[in-house]
Each structure stands twice: as structure tokens, then as C-alpha cells.
Amino acid sequence: MPGAAMHYLDANATQPLRTEALQAIIAALAVTGNPSSVHQAGRAARRIMEDARDAIAARFSARPQDVVFTAGGTEADAIAIHALAPGRRLIISAIEHDAVRAAAGEPLILPVGADGVADLPALETLLGDGTPSLVCLMLANNETGVIQPVEQAAAICRRHAALLHVDAVQGGGRLDVSLPALGAHSLAISSHKLGGPAGVGALLLAPDAPFAAPLTGGGGQERGRRGGTQPVALIAGFAAAVAASQSDDRAGMARLRDIVEQAALAAGAVVCGDPGNRLPNTTCLGLPGVRADAQVIALDLEQIAVSAGAACSSGKVAQSHVLRAMGLGDLAGQAIRVSLPWNVSRQDVEAFAVAYPRMAARLRSPLVPHAA
Ligand code: PLP
């Protein structure tokens, strides 16, 4: 957690732990037992885990037996691709997270438009040759927050007998998501993006999804789909966070995001991605001529935590592959992501609204040698 004076606006990297999640973790940590053990202690642990599985399944309208607990979003994506891809060509959108990109090897790339939305006619064309395929299209992008047309993509995939995996690590739990309504074959979600603990997530499978082989066999846990003793306390915290996220005030969040955006626009920023079609907590702000890492450091000195491009790539000064795919040119190295956490306050965004113009004016000054 950031220090008391810090304004934490980097929720898409990770969210503060919710009280409900902390309490569930502490309660579950007091229970000794391996959920695979048949004795009473094991059964007690198993009960906590299965209650969590039921709650998470219900939230996404999946069947409990189709919920595979994983070590987070990265592993859920990797398991999905490993299990669904055999015998199929891979097609991934140009804006997928590295978790998907790394697992996909050398896929065909589905382009996106300048608005950051996947090009569905291009998907239709790619699938038109009849080659059995697995398509990966995320629900909402981690850098721009732009929501993808997953339902329409699923309809196209099903028409061409292709499979669709959806990385819902950012969108799941922040939007109303139903696996059957989306029509996808699998969905990856991650606890820490919802205010649960890091290190746990889930792969949700549609009843008709094939599952060729687990990535880790081990002791055959999770119905043979993910070996390894389940972290019961983390899973309990995950379910508590999923439940609590249902009461988040999304409209209020979008209003606070507007305060952030208006301040940045007035200081010369441009919003990257379709502004009418985004997660309510996310904005991606390009500041022409000013390197993203310099902006992040300057805002950090003002007690504002944001990130440059994907959190997982912070530390690298490479341009964002997402913004490059949108054809934003130099702006791909000059954009920061502001993502409001579930507990954001008006003071947090007002602090940003004061700090951003100051940062922009200082870094744009010709006396400061920072331009990209
Ligand atoms: N997918 C997306 C879209 C993400 O934003 C992230 C994390 O930033 C991941 C996957 C990886 O999730 P985890 O950190 O739970 O492994």
C-alpha cells in the first residue's frame, strides 16, 4: 500500500486489498487442512474453497465445476492457450497483454483501429479460410480501458467453428460479465485487479470448451486441469473481493475519472482510445513531446502514483505495443495510464488535477532535456 499522503491511481496494476478480502483471508488462514485430504480438517478447508468457487461461478454465470483456480491472470491465460490451442492456429488481438502474447508463440495478429477497438471484419476475413483456430480477445484493455466487442467476436468465432479465449483480467468484475452471454469458450480473471490478494485467479470454462491437457498435472487438483495444492485463504479473499466489487459505484467512478481527464486535457493532453467505450476507472493520457517515464517520475514526486503503459513493463522505456497498434506514433511513448482504485476519493483526483498541469508545464519547458 502506498504511504498515507500518496494518491494511488494505479488500480490496473493492482488494487488496494478490500477489508472484506482481508477478513476472509484471516479467517481461512486459521483453518489447517489440505482441501484434497479426506479427514475433517481437509473437508473444512475444502468447504471454504468450494463456497468461494460457487460464489465466483455465480458472479460470472458459470458452472462451479468449470471454475479452475490458478495463480492469477497470467497463469489462467497460459492454461487456456495450452488447453484450447492444440490442433488450432492462434489469432490474438494486437493489444493483448504480455500474458497472452508470451503464451501464444507466433500467432496471427488481429488489428485494432485508432480507437483501440478490435477490427471485427478483419477477424471474419482471417477465419474465412476455414483453418481451425483459437482466437484471444481481451474484454477490456489494461492501458486504455477500451472495452472490446467480445460478444460479436464470439458470434463470428462460433460461426467459423473457432474457439475464443477472453482475458477478462481488467474487465471481469468491473463490468457485468456473464460467460454464457459473452459466448466465449474461456475467461481469465485475477483477484488482485478486483481488490483481492495477488497470486490467485481463475480460468472459467464454457461447458463446451475442450481441454486438451493441463499445464501442470501434479496431484490432479482442479479436476485434473491445474495441479498443485490450492491456496485456500487466497481463494477465500478472491471470492470476497469479487462479491464486494459488485457494490462499486461505477457511475461515481466515471465522474471522478472525468475530473482527471478534464484537468489533463486543459493542460494539453490527449485521451488515447474510444472515450465512450471504456472501463469507468481508466484513462490513458498522451502528452505530446514528453516521455511517459518522465511524467510518471514527476507525478510520483507530487505523491501521485500512475504508470506508463502496462505495469508489467514499467522499468522498460519501450513504447506501448497497445498504442503503437492503434497507430499513435510517438504518442505511444508519451502516454500515462491513470486507473482509479475501488476506494478512490475526490481528494485523490483533485490532487491529480493540481499536479498534472504543473508536471506538464515543467516537462514541456525547453530548459528540461526530456523530450522523447
Ligand atoms: N491480463 C491483463 C489484461 C492484465 O492487465 C494483467 C496484469 O496486469 C494480466 C493479464 C496478468 O494478471 P496477473 O497479474 O494476475 O498475473
Short mmCIF file of N, CA, C and O in Angstrom, two decimals, residues 119-243:
data_model
loop_
_atom_site.label_atom_id
_atom_site.label_comp_id
_atom_site.label_asym_id
_atom_site.label_seq_id
_atom_site.Cartn_x
_atom_site.Cartn_y
_atom_site.Cartn_z
N ASP A 119 -10.72 -5.07 -34.82
CA ASP A 119 -11.32 -4.96 -36.15
C ASP A 119 -12.07 -6.27 -36.47
O ASP A 119 -11.47 -7.26 -36.88
N LEU A 120 -13.38 -6.26 -36.30
CA LEU A 120 -14.16 -7.49 -36.48
C LEU A 120 -14.23 -7.96 -37.93
O LEU A 120 -14.15 -9.17 -38.17
N PRO A 121 -14.36 -7.05 -38.91
CA PRO A 121 -14.32 -7.55 -40.30
C PRO A 121 -13.00 -8.28 -40.59
O PRO A 121 -12.98 -9.28 -41.32
N ALA A 122 -11.90 -7.81 -39.99
CA ALA A 122 -10.61 -8.50 -40.19
C ALA A 122 -10.66 -9.90 -39.58
O ALA A 122 -10.09 -10.85 -40.13
N LEU A 123 -11.36 -10.03 -38.45
CA LEU A 123 -11.48 -11.37 -37.82
C LEU A 123 -12.26 -12.29 -38.75
O LEU A 123 -11.88 -13.46 -38.96
N GLU A 124 -13.32 -11.77 -39.29
CA GLU A 124 -14.15 -12.55 -40.22
C GLU A 124 -13.28 -13.03 -41.39
O GLU A 124 -13.35 -14.20 -41.78
N THR A 125 -12.45 -12.13 -41.90
CA THR A 125 -11.59 -12.49 -43.04
C THR A 125 -10.56 -13.55 -42.64
O THR A 125 -10.35 -14.53 -43.34
N LEU A 126 -9.92 -13.35 -41.46
CA LEU A 126 -8.89 -14.30 -41.03
C LEU A 126 -9.49 -15.70 -40.86
O LEU A 126 -8.88 -16.70 -41.22
N LEU A 127 -10.69 -15.76 -40.29
CA LEU A 127 -11.29 -17.07 -40.04
C LEU A 127 -11.92 -17.68 -41.29
O LEU A 127 -12.23 -18.87 -41.32
N GLY A 128 -12.07 -16.82 -42.31
CA GLY A 128 -12.77 -17.23 -43.53
C GLY A 128 -12.10 -18.37 -44.28
O GLY A 128 -12.73 -19.05 -45.08
N ASP A 129 -10.79 -18.60 -44.01
CA ASP A 129 -10.11 -19.68 -44.76
C ASP A 129 -10.40 -21.07 -44.18
O ASP A 129 -9.92 -22.07 -44.70
N GLY A 130 -11.17 -21.10 -43.09
CA GLY A 130 -11.62 -22.40 -42.57
C GLY A 130 -10.62 -23.13 -41.70
O GLY A 130 -10.90 -24.22 -41.20
N THR A 131 -9.42 -22.56 -41.47
CA THR A 131 -8.42 -23.22 -40.63
C THR A 131 -8.92 -23.24 -39.18
O THR A 131 -9.33 -22.20 -38.65
N PRO A 132 -8.91 -24.42 -38.51
CA PRO A 132 -9.34 -24.45 -37.11
C PRO A 132 -8.49 -23.48 -36.28
O PRO A 132 -7.26 -23.50 -36.38
N SER A 133 -9.13 -22.63 -35.49
CA SER A 133 -8.40 -21.54 -34.83
C SER A 133 -8.83 -21.35 -33.38
O SER A 133 -9.97 -21.66 -33.01
N LEU A 134 -7.90 -20.80 -32.60
CA LEU A 134 -8.22 -20.27 -31.27
C LEU A 134 -7.94 -18.77 -31.34
O LEU A 134 -6.85 -18.35 -31.72
N VAL A 135 -8.95 -17.98 -30.99
CA VAL A 135 -8.83 -16.52 -31.01
C VAL A 135 -8.73 -16.02 -29.57
O VAL A 135 -9.45 -16.52 -28.69
N CYS A 136 -7.83 -15.06 -29.31
CA CYS A 136 -7.75 -14.43 -27.99
C CYS A 136 -8.09 -12.95 -28.15
O CYS A 136 -7.40 -12.23 -28.88
N LEU A 137 -9.14 -12.55 -27.48
CA LEU A 137 -9.52 -11.13 -27.49
C LEU A 137 -9.88 -10.74 -26.07
O LEU A 137 -10.77 -11.33 -25.45
N MET A 138 -9.19 -9.73 -25.56
CA MET A 138 -9.41 -9.33 -24.16
C MET A 138 -10.73 -8.59 -24.01
O MET A 138 -11.27 -8.04 -24.97
N LEU A 139 -11.25 -8.57 -22.78
CA LEU A 139 -12.53 -7.89 -22.54
C LEU A 139 -12.33 -6.38 -22.49
O LEU A 139 -13.11 -5.62 -23.07
N ALA A 140 -11.33 -5.93 -21.77
CA ALA A 140 -11.03 -4.50 -21.70
C ALA A 140 -9.52 -4.36 -21.62
O ALA A 140 -8.85 -5.13 -20.92
N ASN A 141 -9.02 -3.38 -22.34
CA ASN A 141 -7.56 -3.24 -22.38
C ASN A 141 -7.02 -2.62 -21.10
O ASN A 141 -7.59 -1.66 -20.57
N ASN A 142 -5.91 -3.13 -20.64
CA ASN A 142 -5.31 -2.67 -19.38
C ASN A 142 -4.73 -1.27 -19.48
O ASN A 142 -4.62 -0.57 -18.47
N GLU A 143 -4.34 -0.82 -20.68
CA GLU A 143 -3.72 0.51 -20.81
C GLU A 143 -4.74 1.60 -21.13
O GLU A 143 -4.67 2.68 -20.57
N THR A 144 -5.66 1.30 -22.04
CA THR A 144 -6.63 2.33 -22.45
C THR A 144 -7.98 2.16 -21.76
O THR A 144 -8.79 3.09 -21.75
N GLY A 145 -8.26 0.97 -21.24
CA GLY A 145 -9.57 0.68 -20.66
C GLY A 145 -10.63 0.40 -21.71
O GLY A 145 -11.79 0.13 -21.37
N VAL A 146 -10.27 0.46 -23.00
CA VAL A 146 -11.27 0.30 -24.06
C VAL A 146 -11.86 -1.11 -24.03
O VAL A 146 -11.14 -2.11 -23.99
N ILE A 147 -13.19 -1.15 -24.03
CA ILE A 147 -13.92 -2.42 -23.96
C ILE A 147 -14.04 -2.99 -25.37
O ILE A 147 -14.36 -2.27 -26.32
N GLN A 148 -13.77 -4.27 -25.48
CA GLN A 148 -13.74 -4.92 -26.79
C GLN A 148 -15.08 -5.57 -27.13
O GLN A 148 -15.81 -6.01 -26.23
N PRO A 149 -15.37 -5.69 -28.42
CA PRO A 149 -16.65 -6.28 -28.85
C PRO A 149 -16.62 -7.81 -28.76
O PRO A 149 -16.68 -8.52 -29.78
N VAL A 150 -16.53 -8.30 -27.53
CA VAL A 150 -16.29 -9.73 -27.34
C VAL A 150 -17.50 -10.57 -27.77
O VAL A 150 -17.35 -11.64 -28.36
N GLU A 151 -18.69 -10.07 -27.49
CA GLU A 151 -19.89 -10.83 -27.86
C GLU A 151 -19.95 -11.05 -29.37
O GLU A 151 -20.21 -12.16 -29.85
N GLN A 152 -19.70 -9.96 -30.11
CA GLN A 152 -19.73 -10.08 -31.58
C GLN A 152 -18.60 -10.98 -32.08
O GLN A 152 -18.78 -11.77 -33.00
N ALA A 153 -17.42 -10.85 -31.43
CA ALA A 153 -16.29 -11.71 -31.83
C ALA A 153 -16.63 -13.17 -31.58
O ALA A 153 -16.30 -14.06 -32.39
N ALA A 154 -17.31 -13.44 -30.46
CA ALA A 154 -17.68 -14.83 -30.14
C ALA A 154 -18.65 -15.37 -31.19
O ALA A 154 -18.54 -16.54 -31.60
N ALA A 155 -19.57 -14.53 -31.63
CA ALA A 155 -20.53 -14.99 -32.65
C ALA A 155 -19.80 -15.32 -33.95
O ALA A 155 -20.07 -16.35 -34.59
N ILE A 156 -18.83 -14.49 -34.31
CA ILE A 156 -18.04 -14.75 -35.53
C ILE A 156 -17.27 -16.06 -35.37
O ILE A 156 -17.25 -16.92 -36.25
N CYS A 157 -16.62 -16.20 -34.19
CA CYS A 157 -15.83 -17.43 -33.94
C CYS A 157 -16.72 -18.66 -34.04
O CYS A 157 -16.36 -19.66 -34.67
N ARG A 158 -17.87 -18.60 -33.42
CA ARG A 158 -18.73 -19.79 -33.41
C ARG A 158 -19.25 -20.11 -34.82
O ARG A 158 -19.38 -21.29 -35.19
N ARG A 159 -19.48 -19.07 -35.60
CA ARG A 159 -19.91 -19.30 -36.99
C ARG A 159 -18.83 -20.04 -37.79
O ARG A 159 -19.12 -20.81 -38.69
N HIS A 160 -17.56 -19.79 -37.40
CA HIS A 160 -16.46 -20.41 -38.14
C HIS A 160 -15.87 -21.59 -37.36
O HIS A 160 -14.75 -22.03 -37.63
N ALA A 161 -16.60 -22.09 -36.35
CA ALA A 161 -16.15 -23.22 -35.52
C ALA A 161 -14.80 -22.95 -34.86
O ALA A 161 -14.00 -23.87 -34.65
N ALA A 162 -14.51 -21.68 -34.59
CA ALA A 162 -13.26 -21.33 -33.88
C ALA A 162 -13.56 -21.19 -32.39
O ALA A 162 -14.72 -20.99 -31.99
N LEU A 163 -12.52 -21.30 -31.56
CA LEU A 163 -12.66 -21.10 -30.12
C LEU A 163 -12.26 -19.67 -29.77
O LEU A 163 -11.42 -19.08 -30.45
N LEU A 164 -12.84 -19.15 -28.68
CA LEU A 164 -12.49 -17.79 -28.24
C LEU A 164 -12.11 -17.80 -26.76
O LEU A 164 -12.91 -18.20 -25.90
N HIS A 165 -10.89 -17.36 -26.47
CA HIS A 165 -10.46 -17.14 -25.09
C HIS A 165 -10.47 -15.64 -24.81
O HIS A 165 -9.94 -14.85 -25.60
N VAL A 166 -11.04 -15.27 -23.66
CA VAL A 166 -11.15 -13.86 -23.30
C VAL A 166 -10.35 -13.59 -22.02
O VAL A 166 -10.64 -14.18 -20.97
N ASP A 167 -9.37 -12.71 -22.13
CA ASP A 167 -8.64 -12.25 -20.95
C ASP A 167 -9.50 -11.14 -20.33
O ASP A 167 -9.55 -10.02 -20.82
N ALA A 168 -10.19 -11.51 -19.24
CA ALA A 168 -11.09 -10.55 -18.58
C ALA A 168 -10.47 -10.06 -17.27
O ALA A 168 -11.17 -9.73 -16.32
N VAL A 169 -9.13 -10.03 -17.25
CA VAL A 169 -8.42 -9.65 -16.02
C VAL A 169 -8.78 -8.21 -15.61
O VAL A 169 -8.94 -7.93 -14.42
N GLN A 170 -8.92 -7.32 -16.58
CA GLN A 170 -9.30 -5.94 -16.22
C GLN A 170 -10.81 -5.75 -16.25
O GLN A 170 -11.35 -5.02 -15.43
N GLY A 171 -11.48 -6.37 -17.20
CA GLY A 171 -12.93 -6.12 -17.35
C GLY A 171 -13.78 -6.94 -16.40
O GLY A 171 -14.82 -6.48 -15.91
N GLY A 172 -13.35 -8.17 -16.11
CA GLY A 172 -14.16 -9.06 -15.27
C GLY A 172 -14.31 -8.48 -13.88
O GLY A 172 -13.33 -8.09 -13.28
N GLY A 173 -15.51 -8.38 -13.37
CA GLY A 173 -15.70 -7.84 -12.03
C GLY A 173 -15.84 -6.32 -12.02
O GLY A 173 -16.33 -5.76 -11.06
N ARG A 174 -15.39 -5.67 -13.09
CA ARG A 174 -15.60 -4.21 -13.17
C ARG A 174 -16.73 -3.89 -14.13
O ARG A 174 -17.17 -2.76 -14.24
N LEU A 175 -17.14 -4.89 -14.88
CA LEU A 175 -18.30 -4.79 -15.77
C LEU A 175 -19.20 -5.98 -15.39
O LEU A 175 -18.76 -6.90 -14.71
N ASP A 176 -20.44 -5.94 -15.85
CA ASP A 176 -21.30 -7.10 -15.62
C ASP A 176 -20.98 -8.13 -16.68
O ASP A 176 -21.26 -7.91 -17.86
N VAL A 177 -20.39 -9.21 -16.25
CA VAL A 177 -19.91 -10.21 -17.21
C VAL A 177 -20.60 -11.55 -16.96
O VAL A 177 -20.61 -12.04 -15.83
N SER A 178 -21.16 -12.08 -18.02
CA SER A 178 -21.74 -13.42 -17.95
C SER A 178 -21.06 -14.24 -19.04
O SER A 178 -21.09 -13.87 -20.22
N LEU A 179 -20.44 -15.35 -18.64
CA LEU A 179 -19.72 -16.18 -19.62
C LEU A 179 -20.66 -16.67 -20.72
O LEU A 179 -20.35 -16.51 -21.91
N PRO A 180 -21.85 -17.21 -20.40
CA PRO A 180 -22.73 -17.65 -21.49
C PRO A 180 -23.21 -16.50 -22.37
O PRO A 180 -23.31 -16.66 -23.59
N ALA A 181 -23.45 -15.32 -21.78
CA ALA A 181 -23.91 -14.19 -22.60
C ALA A 181 -22.80 -13.73 -23.55
O ALA A 181 -23.07 -13.34 -24.68
N LEU A 182 -21.56 -13.78 -23.08
CA LEU A 182 -20.45 -13.39 -23.96
C LEU A 182 -20.30 -14.39 -25.11
O LEU A 182 -19.93 -14.02 -26.21
N GLY A 183 -20.54 -15.65 -24.79
CA GLY A 183 -20.41 -16.69 -25.83
C GLY A 183 -18.99 -17.17 -26.01
O GLY A 183 -18.70 -17.92 -26.94
N ALA A 184 -18.09 -16.76 -25.11
CA ALA A 184 -16.68 -17.19 -25.21
C ALA A 184 -16.54 -18.63 -24.69
O ALA A 184 -17.42 -19.15 -24.01
N HIS A 185 -15.40 -19.25 -25.01
CA HIS A 185 -15.13 -20.60 -24.52
C HIS A 185 -14.39 -20.58 -23.19
O HIS A 185 -14.46 -21.52 -22.42
N SER A 186 -13.65 -19.49 -22.93
CA SER A 186 -12.95 -19.40 -21.64
C SER A 186 -12.70 -17.94 -21.30
O SER A 186 -12.66 -17.07 -22.19
N LEU A 187 -12.54 -17.72 -19.98
CA LEU A 187 -12.43 -16.36 -19.45
C LEU A 187 -11.39 -16.39 -18.34
O LEU A 187 -11.47 -17.23 -17.43
N ALA A 188 -10.39 -15.49 -18.41
CA ALA A 188 -9.38 -15.41 -17.34
C ALA A 188 -9.71 -14.24 -16.44
O ALA A 188 -9.98 -13.13 -16.91
N ILE A 189 -9.69 -14.48 -15.11
CA ILE A 189 -9.87 -13.37 -14.17
C ILE A 189 -8.77 -13.44 -13.10
O ILE A 189 -8.16 -14.48 -12.89
N SER A 190 -8.55 -12.29 -12.47
CA SER A 190 -7.46 -12.19 -11.50
C SER A 190 -7.94 -11.46 -10.26
O SER A 190 -8.58 -10.41 -10.36
N SER A 191 -7.59 -11.99 -9.10
CA SER A 191 -8.09 -11.46 -7.83
C SER A 191 -7.58 -10.05 -7.53
O SER A 191 -8.34 -9.17 -7.12
N HIS A 192 -6.28 -9.81 -7.74
CA HIS A 192 -5.73 -8.54 -7.24
C HIS A 192 -6.17 -7.33 -8.05
O HIS A 192 -6.05 -6.20 -7.59
N LYS A 193 -6.75 -7.58 -9.23
CA LYS A 193 -7.27 -6.44 -10.00
C LYS A 193 -8.65 -6.03 -9.47
O LYS A 193 -9.20 -5.03 -9.91
N LEU A 194 -9.19 -6.83 -8.57
CA LEU A 194 -10.53 -6.55 -8.02
C LEU A 194 -10.48 -6.18 -6.55
O LEU A 194 -11.52 -6.04 -5.90
N GLY A 195 -9.29 -6.05 -5.99
CA GLY A 195 -9.17 -5.74 -4.56
C GLY A 195 -9.03 -6.97 -3.70
O GLY A 195 -9.20 -6.91 -2.48
N GLY A 196 -8.73 -8.10 -4.32
CA GLY A 196 -8.39 -9.31 -3.57
C GLY A 196 -6.88 -9.45 -3.51
O GLY A 196 -6.15 -8.56 -4.00
N PRO A 197 -6.39 -10.55 -2.93
CA PRO A 197 -4.93 -10.75 -2.85
C PRO A 197 -4.34 -11.10 -4.21
O PRO A 197 -5.03 -11.66 -5.07
N ALA A 198 -3.07 -10.76 -4.43
CA ALA A 198 -2.37 -11.19 -5.64
C ALA A 198 -2.01 -12.66 -5.51
O ALA A 198 -1.99 -13.22 -4.41
N GLY A 199 -1.74 -13.29 -6.65
CA GLY A 199 -1.28 -14.69 -6.62
C GLY A 199 -2.40 -15.70 -6.75
O GLY A 199 -2.19 -16.89 -6.54
N VAL A 200 -3.60 -15.23 -7.07
CA VAL A 200 -4.71 -16.16 -7.28
C VAL A 200 -5.62 -15.58 -8.35
O VAL A 200 -5.72 -14.35 -8.52
N GLY A 201 -6.23 -16.44 -9.10
CA GLY A 201 -7.15 -16.04 -10.17
C GLY A 201 -7.93 -17.26 -10.58
O GLY A 201 -7.93 -18.28 -9.87
N ALA A 202 -8.60 -17.16 -11.72
CA ALA A 202 -9.37 -18.32 -12.18
C ALA A 202 -9.49 -18.31 -13.68
O ALA A 202 -9.49 -17.25 -14.32
N LEU A 203 -9.59 -19.52 -14.21
CA LEU A 203 -9.98 -19.70 -15.61
C LEU A 203 -11.39 -20.28 -15.57
O LEU A 203 -11.63 -21.30 -14.93
N LEU A 204 -12.31 -19.60 -16.22
CA LEU A 204 -13.69 -20.07 -16.29
C LEU A 204 -13.90 -20.68 -17.67
O LEU A 204 -13.58 -20.03 -18.68
N LEU A 205 -14.42 -21.88 -17.68
CA LEU A 205 -14.59 -22.58 -18.96
C LEU A 205 -16.07 -22.69 -19.31
O LEU A 205 -16.91 -22.91 -18.43
N ALA A 206 -16.38 -22.55 -20.59
CA ALA A 206 -17.75 -22.82 -21.03
C ALA A 206 -17.96 -24.33 -21.04
O ALA A 206 -16.99 -25.09 -21.20
N PRO A 207 -19.20 -24.77 -20.85
CA PRO A 207 -19.43 -26.23 -20.81
C PRO A 207 -18.95 -26.95 -22.07
O PRO A 207 -18.57 -28.12 -22.00
N ASP A 208 -18.91 -26.25 -23.21
CA ASP A 208 -18.49 -26.93 -24.45
C ASP A 208 -17.02 -26.68 -24.80
O ASP A 208 -16.58 -27.00 -25.91
N ALA A 209 -16.25 -26.12 -23.86
CA ALA A 209 -14.83 -25.86 -24.15
C ALA A 209 -14.03 -27.15 -24.06
O ALA A 209 -14.16 -27.89 -23.07
N PRO A 210 -13.20 -27.43 -25.06
CA PRO A 210 -12.33 -28.61 -24.94
C PRO A 210 -11.21 -28.30 -23.95
O PRO A 210 -10.97 -27.13 -23.62
N PHE A 211 -10.55 -29.31 -23.44
CA PHE A 211 -9.41 -29.08 -22.54
C PHE A 211 -8.42 -30.19 -22.83
O PHE A 211 -8.52 -31.31 -22.32
N ALA A 212 -7.44 -29.88 -23.69
CA ALA A 212 -6.54 -30.93 -24.19
C ALA A 212 -5.67 -31.51 -23.09
O ALA A 212 -5.58 -32.72 -22.92
N ALA A 213 -5.02 -30.63 -22.32
CA ALA A 213 -4.08 -31.12 -21.31
C ALA A 213 -3.76 -30.00 -20.33
O ALA A 213 -3.74 -28.83 -20.72
N PRO A 214 -3.52 -30.36 -19.05
CA PRO A 214 -3.14 -29.32 -18.10
C PRO A 214 -1.71 -28.85 -18.34
O PRO A 214 -0.90 -29.58 -18.90
N LEU A 215 -1.42 -27.65 -17.90
CA LEU A 215 -0.06 -27.12 -17.97
C LEU A 215 0.79 -27.78 -16.89
O LEU A 215 1.95 -28.13 -17.10
N THR A 216 0.19 -27.93 -15.70
CA THR A 216 0.85 -28.64 -14.60
C THR A 216 -0.11 -29.74 -14.14
O THR A 216 -1.22 -29.44 -13.71
N GLY A 217 0.33 -30.97 -14.27
CA GLY A 217 -0.54 -32.10 -13.88
C GLY A 217 -0.54 -32.30 -12.38
O GLY A 217 -1.58 -32.21 -11.72
N GLY A 218 0.64 -32.53 -11.83
CA GLY A 218 0.80 -32.67 -10.39
C GLY A 218 -0.19 -33.64 -9.78
O GLY A 218 -0.41 -34.74 -10.28
N GLY A 219 -0.82 -33.22 -8.70
CA GLY A 219 -1.71 -34.10 -7.95
C GLY A 219 -3.13 -34.16 -8.50
O GLY A 219 -4.02 -34.68 -7.85
N GLY A 220 -3.34 -33.60 -9.68
CA GLY A 220 -4.66 -33.74 -10.30
C GLY A 220 -5.74 -32.85 -9.70
O GLY A 220 -6.93 -33.07 -9.93
N GLN A 221 -5.33 -31.81 -8.98
CA GLN A 221 -6.33 -30.91 -8.41
C GLN A 221 -7.11 -30.19 -9.52
O GLN A 221 -6.71 -30.23 -10.68
N GLU A 222 -8.17 -29.51 -9.12
CA GLU A 222 -9.00 -28.74 -10.07
C GLU A 222 -9.46 -29.65 -11.23
O GLU A 222 -9.37 -29.28 -12.39
N ARG A 223 -9.94 -30.85 -10.84
CA ARG A 223 -10.44 -31.82 -11.83
C ARG A 223 -9.40 -32.14 -12.90
O ARG A 223 -9.73 -32.25 -14.09
N GLY A 224 -8.15 -32.19 -12.47
CA GLY A 224 -7.07 -32.57 -13.39
C GLY A 224 -6.66 -31.44 -14.32
O GLY A 224 -5.87 -31.65 -15.24
N ARG A 225 -7.17 -30.22 -14.07
CA ARG A 225 -6.87 -29.15 -15.02
C ARG A 225 -5.79 -28.19 -14.53
O ARG A 225 -5.27 -27.38 -15.30
N ARG A 226 -5.46 -28.29 -13.22
CA ARG A 226 -4.37 -27.45 -12.69
C ARG A 226 -3.86 -28.09 -11.41
O ARG A 226 -4.50 -28.00 -10.37
N GLY A 227 -2.71 -28.76 -11.55
CA GLY A 227 -2.16 -29.43 -10.40
C GLY A 227 -1.57 -28.45 -9.40
O GLY A 227 -1.17 -27.34 -9.77
N GLY A 228 -1.51 -28.86 -8.15
CA GLY A 228 -0.94 -28.02 -7.09
C GLY A 228 -1.97 -27.76 -6.00
O GLY A 228 -3.15 -27.52 -6.31
N THR A 229 -1.51 -27.82 -4.75
CA THR A 229 -2.43 -27.58 -3.63
C THR A 229 -2.98 -26.16 -3.70
O THR A 229 -2.21 -25.20 -3.86
N GLN A 230 -4.28 -26.03 -3.60
CA GLN A 230 -4.89 -24.71 -3.75
C GLN A 230 -4.62 -23.84 -2.53
O GLN A 230 -4.67 -24.32 -1.40
N PRO A 231 -4.37 -22.53 -2.74
CA PRO A 231 -4.17 -21.60 -1.63
C PRO A 231 -5.54 -21.15 -1.09
O PRO A 231 -6.12 -20.16 -1.55
N VAL A 232 -6.04 -21.91 -0.14
CA VAL A 232 -7.44 -21.73 0.29
C VAL A 232 -7.70 -20.31 0.80
O VAL A 232 -8.74 -19.70 0.48
N ALA A 233 -6.78 -19.77 1.56
CA ALA A 233 -7.01 -18.43 2.13
C ALA A 233 -7.05 -17.37 1.03
O ALA A 233 -7.89 -16.46 1.06
N LEU A 234 -6.16 -17.51 0.05
CA LEU A 234 -6.18 -16.54 -1.07
C LEU A 234 -7.47 -16.67 -1.87
O LEU A 234 -8.06 -15.68 -2.31
N ILE A 235 -7.90 -17.90 -2.04
CA ILE A 235 -9.14 -18.14 -2.80
C ILE A 235 -10.33 -17.52 -2.04
O ILE A 235 -11.22 -16.90 -2.66
N ALA A 236 -10.33 -17.64 -0.72
CA ALA A 236 -11.42 -17.04 0.07
C ALA A 236 -11.40 -15.52 -0.08
O ALA A 236 -12.45 -14.87 -0.22
N GLY A 237 -10.20 -14.94 -0.07
CA GLY A 237 -10.08 -13.48 -0.24
C GLY A 237 -10.51 -13.05 -1.64
O GLY A 237 -11.14 -12.00 -1.81
N PHE A 238 -10.19 -13.86 -2.61
CA PHE A 238 -10.57 -13.61 -4.01
C PHE A 238 -12.10 -13.54 -4.11
O PHE A 238 -12.68 -12.58 -4.66
N ALA A 239 -12.77 -14.56 -3.55
CA ALA A 239 -14.25 -14.59 -3.63
C ALA A 239 -14.86 -13.39 -2.91
O ALA A 239 -15.84 -12.80 -3.38
N ALA A 240 -14.26 -13.01 -1.78
CA ALA A 240 -14.79 -11.86 -1.04
C ALA A 240 -14.64 -10.58 -1.85
O ALA A 240 -15.53 -9.72 -1.86
N ALA A 241 -13.53 -10.47 -2.56
CA ALA A 241 -13.31 -9.27 -3.38
C ALA A 241 -14.28 -9.24 -4.57
O ALA A 241 -14.83 -8.19 -4.92
N VAL A 242 -14.50 -10.40 -5.16
CA VAL A 242 -15.45 -10.48 -6.28
C VAL A 242 -16.83 -10.04 -5.80
O VAL A 242 -17.51 -9.24 -6.46
N ALA A 243 -17.24 -10.52 -4.62
CA ALA A 243 -18.56 -10.15 -4.09
C ALA A 243 -18.62 -8.65 -3.81
O ALA A 243 -19.57 -7.96 -4.18
#
